[in-house]
Amino acid sequence: MVDDDPSDRAEGPESTMEIRQLNYFIAVAEERHFGRAAKRLHMAQPPLSQQIRQLEEQLGVRLLDRTTRRVDLTAAGQVLLDRGRLIINEVEALKADVYQVGQGATGVLRVGFSGSATYGVMPRVVRRAKEAMPGLSLTLHGEMLTPAMEEGLRDHTLDAALLRPPVVSPDVEYRVVAREPLVVALPSFSALAVDLPVAVHELQDQEFITYPPDSVLYRTAADLCRQAGFQPRVAQVAGETSTLLSFVAAGGGVAVVPAGVRAFQLEGVVYRDIEHSPQIELAVAWRREDRSALLHNFIDLVVDAQAALGPSGGAPVPTAQERPARP
C-alpha cells in the first residue's frame, strides 16, 4: 500500500514547536534553573524537563547546557530565546487585537452625514468616539443628502450615516437620535431679524435659498410655505449648508434650516425661531444585514452623544397668542 504524500498530512506534535513549549523554554532560559522556572510556570519540574527535552529533539539541537548548579544557553538556545521573545510578544499582541476587534473596540467605519448635522451632533460624535473608542478610525463623508447616503449604505461605500428620515430602502435600518424644530436663517439687515419668532406667512415675500429638491429639508420647508398659503420663490439651491448660509449672509434670501445649525455662527446671518415649527428627525442608519460589533457600538455612541446634549432647538417656540407684536 502506497503511503499518502507527507505534505497532505498535518504535522504532529513531535515535529512542530508549540507556543506552550516556547513559553516553557523562555522561562527556563531566563531563570537559568529548572526548579525556579517550574515554580514560575506553576508546574512540577519533571514535566518541564521532559518538555524541554522534547523541544530539543524536535529542533535537532541542544538548547541548554545543564550542570548540577545551573543551566546555561547554547548558541542555538540564545537564538531561540531572542527570537522566541519576539514571537510571544507578537502572539500576545495578536490575541489582544483579535479580542478588541471581536468586541467592536477597534476598526474603521465610513460614516456619511448630512450638512445640517455638521455643526450639531457630528462634532460631539467625533469627540466622544476619540474618548470612548480610541481604537476606532472614522472616515467621514459630509454634506450628503439622504438619498446619496442610502445608496452609499447599499453599495457598501458607507458603513453608517446620520441622515434625515424617511428612508426608502428596505435594506437600510435606522434609529432616530434627535428631533429638532426648524429655524429661519436671515440676513442680519432683514426687517425680520428682530429678536422675535417668525410666522411662516411673513416669509411669503422673501426669496429662498434652499437645499436640493430631493432633500427632506426642502420638502419640509416647501410644505410649511404651502400650508401658510404661498409657494416659496427659490432664488438659489445649495447642497452644502455652509454655502447655503453664505448666500443668506450676502443677502441672497432666507433659508429654513434645523435648529442645530445655530451652532454655525456666520457674520451677516441671524437665526430666528419659526412659530409652530414641525420637529424634524435626525437618525443614524446602517445596512440591515450588518451585525458587526464595531458598528453597533458606534450606533450606541451616537445615541448617547445626542442624549447627553438634551433637546435641541433652545427655548420653546411661542404660540401665536404669546408672540409679541412686531414693531
Tab-separated table of C-alpha atoms in Angstrom:
chain	number	residue	atom	x	y	z
A	1	MET	CA	0.000	0.000	0.000
A	2	VAL	CA	1.434	3.383	-1.031
A	3	ASP	CA	1.597	5.878	1.813
A	4	ASP	CA	-0.032	9.279	1.443
A	5	ASP	CA	2.055	12.245	0.395
A	6	PRO	CA	3.531	13.612	3.664
A	7	SER	CA	2.680	17.160	2.525
A	8	ASP	CA	-1.010	16.209	2.733
A	9	ARG	CA	-0.763	15.336	6.432
A	10	ALA	CA	-0.821	17.881	9.285
A	11	GLU	CA	2.377	17.749	11.239
A	12	GLY	CA	2.073	16.096	14.639
A	13	PRO	CA	3.337	17.453	17.963
A	14	GLU	CA	6.671	15.579	17.532
A	15	SER	CA	7.659	17.762	14.575
A	16	THR	CA	6.031	21.089	15.440
A	17	MET	CA	7.227	23.550	18.040
A	18	GLU	CA	4.280	24.745	20.088
A	19	ILE	CA	3.766	28.147	21.703
A	20	ARG	CA	3.401	26.332	25.013
A	21	GLN	CA	6.847	24.756	24.623
A	22	LEU	CA	8.331	28.092	23.650
A	23	ASN	CA	6.963	29.639	26.832
A	24	TYR	CA	8.459	26.777	28.856
A	25	PHE	CA	11.854	27.257	27.238
A	26	ILE	CA	11.851	31.036	27.771
A	27	ALA	CA	11.084	30.559	31.483
A	28	VAL	CA	13.996	28.116	31.903
A	29	ALA	CA	16.351	30.296	29.849
A	30	GLU	CA	15.513	33.397	31.877
A	31	GLU	CA	15.655	31.687	35.273
A	32	ARG	CA	18.706	29.558	34.380
A	33	HIS	CA	17.228	26.968	36.716
A	34	PHE	CA	14.588	24.273	36.179
A	35	GLY	CA	13.217	24.460	39.711
A	36	ARG	CA	12.671	28.217	39.660
A	37	ALA	CA	11.226	28.007	36.151
A	38	ALA	CA	8.797	25.276	37.204
A	39	LYS	CA	7.661	27.382	40.157
A	40	ARG	CA	7.171	30.396	37.872
A	41	LEU	CA	5.099	28.265	35.485
A	42	HIS	CA	3.080	26.677	38.327
A	43	MET	CA	4.024	23.152	37.303
A	44	ALA	CA	6.185	20.300	38.546
A	45	GLN	CA	9.825	20.145	37.495
A	46	PRO	CA	9.883	16.666	35.847
A	47	PRO	CA	7.206	17.501	33.198
A	48	LEU	CA	9.035	20.759	32.469
A	49	SER	CA	12.326	18.955	31.924
A	50	GLN	CA	10.541	16.478	29.664
A	51	GLN	CA	9.035	19.266	27.555
A	52	ILE	CA	12.438	20.904	27.045
A	53	ARG	CA	13.986	17.578	26.009
A	54	GLN	CA	11.160	17.051	23.510
A	55	LEU	CA	11.737	20.532	22.124
A	56	GLU	CA	15.437	19.822	21.628
A	57	GLU	CA	14.583	16.558	19.870
A	58	GLN	CA	12.116	18.315	17.574
A	59	LEU	CA	14.619	21.008	16.645
A	60	GLY	CA	17.534	18.591	16.420
A	61	VAL	CA	19.851	20.784	18.535
A	62	ARG	CA	20.911	21.158	22.145
A	63	LEU	CA	19.462	24.346	23.580
A	64	LEU	CA	20.757	24.165	27.144
A	65	ASP	CA	23.960	23.107	28.880
A	66	ARG	CA	22.867	21.588	32.168
A	67	THR	CA	25.001	21.289	35.303
A	68	THR	CA	24.042	20.354	38.851
A	69	ARG	CA	24.031	24.002	39.877
A	70	ARG	CA	22.764	25.976	36.884
A	71	VAL	CA	21.605	25.958	33.302
A	72	ASP	CA	23.407	27.814	30.513
A	73	LEU	CA	22.277	28.609	26.979
A	74	THR	CA	23.969	27.219	23.942
A	75	ALA	CA	24.369	29.460	20.893
A	76	ALA	CA	21.243	27.865	19.419
A	77	GLY	CA	19.444	28.391	22.709
A	78	GLN	CA	20.327	32.097	22.689
A	79	VAL	CA	18.865	32.474	19.198
A	80	LEU	CA	15.664	30.727	20.280
A	81	LEU	CA	15.409	32.924	23.369
A	82	ASP	CA	15.861	36.181	21.434
A	83	ARG	CA	13.509	35.266	18.590
A	84	GLY	CA	11.110	33.428	20.879
A	85	ARG	CA	10.508	36.528	22.982
A	86	LEU	CA	9.554	38.446	19.833
A	87	ILE	CA	7.214	35.652	18.750
A	88	ILE	CA	5.484	35.505	22.136
A	89	ASN	CA	5.056	39.275	22.176
A	90	GLU	CA	3.544	39.158	18.685
A	91	VAL	CA	1.207	36.332	19.673
A	92	GLU	CA	0.030	38.265	22.733
A	93	ALA	CA	-0.479	41.407	20.650
A	94	LEU	CA	-2.403	39.378	18.074
A	95	LYS	CA	-4.646	37.907	20.767
A	96	ALA	CA	-5.342	41.392	22.125
A	97	ASP	CA	-6.067	42.781	18.657
A	98	VAL	CA	-8.399	39.905	17.767
A	99	TYR	CA	-10.225	40.356	21.065
A	100	GLN	CA	-10.568	44.119	20.539
A	101	VAL	CA	-11.954	43.634	17.023
A	102	GLY	CA	-14.315	40.921	18.232
A	103	GLN	CA	-15.589	43.209	20.975
A	104	GLY	CA	-16.102	46.055	18.497
A	105	ALA	CA	-13.478	48.277	20.118
A	106	THR	CA	-11.238	48.857	17.109
A	107	GLY	CA	-11.503	49.148	13.336
A	108	VAL	CA	-12.526	51.576	10.586
A	109	LEU	CA	-16.009	52.918	9.861
A	110	ARG	CA	-17.005	55.042	6.858
A	111	VAL	CA	-19.663	57.489	8.008
A	112	GLY	CA	-21.776	59.818	5.893
A	113	PHE	CA	-23.683	62.719	7.377
A	114	SER	CA	-25.997	65.499	6.314
A	115	GLY	CA	-24.717	69.044	6.057
A	116	SER	CA	-27.076	70.237	8.778
A	117	ALA	CA	-25.567	67.658	11.184
A	118	THR	CA	-22.080	69.081	10.603
A	119	TYR	CA	-22.494	71.806	13.200
A	120	GLY	CA	-24.527	69.972	15.808
A	121	VAL	CA	-24.226	66.284	16.515
A	122	MET	CA	-21.152	65.364	14.442
A	123	PRO	CA	-18.571	67.300	16.498
A	124	ARG	CA	-19.909	65.614	19.644
A	125	VAL	CA	-19.861	62.197	17.996
A	126	VAL	CA	-16.253	62.583	16.844
A	127	ARG	CA	-15.145	63.885	20.235
A	128	ARG	CA	-16.907	61.116	22.129
A	129	ALA	CA	-15.548	58.467	19.737
A	130	LYS	CA	-11.989	59.585	20.487
A	131	GLU	CA	-12.663	59.315	24.208
A	132	ALA	CA	-14.729	56.130	24.367
A	133	MET	CA	-13.431	54.186	21.340
A	134	PRO	CA	-9.764	55.159	20.830
A	135	GLY	CA	-9.261	52.163	18.558
A	136	LEU	CA	-11.945	53.382	16.150
A	137	SER	CA	-10.920	55.233	12.997
A	138	LEU	CA	-13.664	57.255	11.302
A	139	THR	CA	-13.620	58.103	7.602
A	140	LEU	CA	-16.105	60.967	7.314
A	141	HIS	CA	-18.149	61.947	4.244
A	142	GLY	CA	-20.051	65.162	4.916
A	143	GLU	CA	-22.656	67.368	3.251
A	144	MET	CA	-24.565	64.364	1.852
A	145	LEU	CA	-28.283	64.144	1.175
A	146	THR	CA	-30.351	61.226	2.438
A	147	PRO	CA	-30.779	59.514	-0.996
A	148	ALA	CA	-26.999	59.557	-1.558
A	149	MET	CA	-26.374	58.131	1.905
A	150	GLU	CA	-28.916	55.371	1.345
A	151	GLU	CA	-27.132	54.479	-1.879
A	152	GLY	CA	-23.767	54.543	-0.104
A	153	LEU	CA	-25.033	52.125	2.530
A	154	ARG	CA	-26.499	49.783	-0.071
A	155	ASP	CA	-23.356	49.683	-2.223
A	156	HIS	CA	-21.076	49.295	0.823
A	157	THR	CA	-19.207	52.579	0.358
A	158	LEU	CA	-20.646	53.724	3.718
A	159	ASP	CA	-20.998	51.747	6.941
A	160	ALA	CA	-23.190	54.233	8.799
A	161	ALA	CA	-24.926	57.530	8.114
A	162	LEU	CA	-26.504	60.400	10.030
A	163	LEU	CA	-29.428	61.297	7.832
A	164	ARG	CA	-32.877	62.816	7.784
A	165	PRO	CA	-35.686	60.237	7.544
A	166	PRO	CA	-37.729	58.946	5.835
A	167	VAL	CA	-35.618	56.140	4.443
A	168	VAL	CA	-36.898	54.405	1.317
A	169	SER	CA	-34.703	51.310	1.026
A	170	PRO	CA	-35.815	48.184	2.930
A	171	ASP	CA	-32.127	47.233	3.163
A	172	VAL	CA	-31.390	50.229	5.392
A	173	GLU	CA	-32.305	50.279	9.067
A	174	TYR	CA	-32.227	53.431	11.170
A	175	ARG	CA	-32.699	54.744	14.665
A	176	VAL	CA	-33.895	58.269	15.401
A	177	VAL	CA	-31.438	60.072	17.681
A	178	ALA	CA	-32.843	63.611	17.694
A	179	ARG	CA	-35.893	65.682	16.895
A	180	GLU	CA	-35.411	69.392	16.454
A	181	PRO	CA	-37.515	72.309	15.228
A	182	LEU	CA	-36.748	74.349	12.153
A	183	VAL	CA	-35.462	77.916	12.296
A	184	VAL	CA	-35.096	80.557	9.619
A	185	ALA	CA	-31.692	81.966	8.724
A	186	LEU	CA	-31.981	85.632	7.765
A	187	PRO	CA	-29.603	88.321	6.549
A	188	SER	CA	-28.730	90.452	9.574
A	189	PHE	CA	-30.141	93.560	7.878
A	190	SER	CA	-33.544	91.941	7.251
A	191	ALA	CA	-36.615	93.607	8.767
A	192	LEU	CA	-37.491	90.152	10.168
A	193	ALA	CA	-34.164	89.880	12.009
A	194	VAL	CA	-35.516	91.320	15.253
A	195	ASP	CA	-35.419	89.135	18.348
A	196	LEU	CA	-38.852	87.621	17.750
A	197	PRO	CA	-40.113	84.326	16.336
A	198	VAL	CA	-41.180	84.408	12.697
A	199	ALA	CA	-44.553	83.271	11.408
A	200	VAL	CA	-44.219	81.349	8.141
A	201	HIS	CA	-46.623	83.666	6.272
A	202	GLU	CA	-44.198	86.538	6.967
A	203	LEU	CA	-41.733	84.871	4.602
A	204	GLN	CA	-44.011	84.915	1.562
A	205	ASP	CA	-42.332	87.983	0.023
A	206	GLN	CA	-38.836	86.625	0.606
A	207	GLU	CA	-36.604	84.777	-1.828
A	208	PHE	CA	-35.458	81.411	-0.541
A	209	ILE	CA	-32.072	79.709	-0.542
A	210	THR	CA	-32.923	76.015	-0.376
A	211	TYR	CA	-31.445	72.566	-0.227
A	212	PRO	CA	-31.895	70.458	-3.399
A	213	PRO	CA	-35.484	69.405	-4.167
A	214	ASP	CA	-34.801	65.734	-3.350
A	215	SER	CA	-33.776	66.580	0.225
A	216	VAL	CA	-36.050	66.070	3.238
A	217	LEU	CA	-35.402	69.642	4.385
A	218	TYR	CA	-36.516	71.125	1.074
A	219	ARG	CA	-39.758	69.155	1.100
A	220	THR	CA	-40.467	70.072	4.731
A	221	ALA	CA	-39.829	73.786	4.159
A	222	ALA	CA	-41.931	73.786	0.965
A	223	ASP	CA	-44.803	72.085	2.818
A	224	LEU	CA	-44.641	74.748	5.539
A	225	CYS	CA	-44.920	77.504	2.953
A	226	ARG	CA	-47.826	75.839	1.143
A	227	GLN	CA	-49.669	75.398	4.451
A	228	ALA	CA	-49.188	79.140	5.021
A	229	GLY	CA	-50.784	79.841	1.632
A	230	PHE	CA	-47.870	80.536	-0.697
A	231	GLN	CA	-45.293	78.844	-2.910
A	232	PRO	CA	-41.683	79.668	-1.939
A	233	ARG	CA	-39.729	81.649	-4.533
A	234	VAL	CA	-36.424	79.787	-4.866
A	235	ALA	CA	-33.544	82.111	-5.731
A	236	GLN	CA	-30.705	79.644	-5.212
A	237	VAL	CA	-30.182	75.941	-4.493
A	238	ALA	CA	-27.209	74.803	-2.411
A	239	GLY	CA	-26.294	71.248	-1.410
A	240	GLU	CA	-23.936	72.328	1.380
A	241	THR	CA	-25.200	74.076	4.487
A	242	SER	CA	-22.147	76.341	4.658
A	243	THR	CA	-22.764	77.505	1.066
A	244	LEU	CA	-26.451	77.995	1.725
A	245	LEU	CA	-25.695	80.233	4.715
A	246	SER	CA	-23.086	82.168	2.748
A	247	PHE	CA	-25.796	83.120	0.253
A	248	VAL	CA	-28.005	84.233	3.147
A	249	ALA	CA	-25.179	86.368	4.569
A	250	ALA	CA	-24.754	88.001	1.158
A	251	GLY	CA	-28.424	88.991	1.148
A	252	GLY	CA	-29.475	86.443	-1.436
A	253	GLY	CA	-32.507	85.298	0.523
A	254	VAL	CA	-33.634	83.389	3.585
A	255	ALA	CA	-33.163	79.706	4.411
A	256	VAL	CA	-35.093	77.245	6.556
A	257	VAL	CA	-32.659	75.012	8.462
A	258	PRO	CA	-32.694	72.675	11.503
A	259	ALA	CA	-32.174	74.362	14.864
A	260	GLY	CA	-28.842	72.593	15.356
A	261	VAL	CA	-27.351	74.732	12.578
A	262	ARG	CA	-27.411	77.648	15.033
A	263	ALA	CA	-24.040	76.328	16.199
A	264	PHE	CA	-22.592	77.670	12.931
A	265	GLN	CA	-22.180	81.392	13.516
A	266	LEU	CA	-21.525	83.366	10.342
A	267	GLU	CA	-21.222	87.122	10.193
A	268	GLY	CA	-24.265	88.587	8.456
A	269	VAL	CA	-26.600	85.705	9.425
A	270	VAL	CA	-29.120	85.641	12.265
A	271	TYR	CA	-31.372	82.740	13.252
A	272	ARG	CA	-34.955	83.114	14.371
A	273	ASP	CA	-37.443	80.547	15.662
A	274	ILE	CA	-40.377	79.646	13.453
A	275	GLU	CA	-43.819	79.636	15.012
A	276	HIS	CA	-45.455	76.219	15.179
A	277	SER	CA	-42.431	74.597	13.568
A	278	PRO	CA	-42.637	70.853	12.984
A	279	GLN	CA	-39.989	68.623	14.524
A	280	ILE	CA	-37.544	67.217	12.004
A	281	GLU	CA	-35.755	63.963	12.751
A	282	LEU	CA	-32.096	63.040	12.633
A	283	ALA	CA	-31.294	59.327	12.553
A	284	VAL	CA	-28.280	57.046	12.494
A	285	ALA	CA	-28.664	54.482	9.700
A	286	TRP	CA	-26.880	51.295	8.682
A	287	ARG	CA	-27.274	48.234	6.444
A	288	ARG	CA	-29.852	45.923	7.950
A	289	GLU	CA	-27.579	42.922	7.347
A	290	ASP	CA	-24.553	44.444	9.123
A	291	ARG	CA	-24.232	42.927	12.598
A	292	SER	CA	-20.628	43.900	13.357
A	293	ALA	CA	-19.939	44.748	16.984
A	294	LEU	CA	-17.913	47.795	15.918
A	295	LEU	CA	-20.846	49.284	14.009
A	296	HIS	CA	-23.362	48.721	16.777
A	297	ASN	CA	-21.015	50.131	19.413
A	298	PHE	CA	-20.769	53.231	17.214
A	299	ILE	CA	-24.554	53.436	16.917
A	300	ASP	CA	-24.850	53.347	20.709
A	301	LEU	CA	-22.187	56.051	20.922
A	302	VAL	CA	-24.143	58.314	18.543
A	303	VAL	CA	-27.329	57.822	20.576
A	304	ASP	CA	-25.505	58.595	23.826
A	305	ALA	CA	-23.769	61.644	22.346
A	306	GLN	CA	-27.083	63.155	21.307
A	307	ALA	CA	-28.837	62.183	24.543
A	308	ALA	CA	-26.122	63.954	26.546
A	309	LEU	CA	-26.984	67.196	24.757
A	310	GLY	CA	-30.658	67.080	25.631
A	311	PRO	CA	-33.429	68.536	23.467
A	312	SER	CA	-32.249	70.681	20.571
A	313	GLY	CA	-33.584	73.998	19.448
A	314	GLY	CA	-33.300	76.202	22.539
A	315	ALA	CA	-36.316	77.729	24.224
A	316	PRO	CA	-39.857	76.657	23.352
A	317	VAL	CA	-41.341	78.453	20.335
A	318	PRO	CA	-44.055	80.898	21.451
A	319	THR	CA	-47.591	80.297	20.239
A	320	ALA	CA	-49.435	82.891	18.176
A	321	GLN	CA	-51.169	84.185	21.327
A	322	GLU	CA	-47.841	84.520	23.203
A	323	ARG	CA	-45.979	86.153	20.333
A	324	PRO	CA	-45.358	89.877	20.862
A	325	ALA	CA	-46.358	92.268	18.137
A	326	ARG	CA	-43.588	93.073	15.644
A	327	PRO	CA	-42.572	96.748	15.778
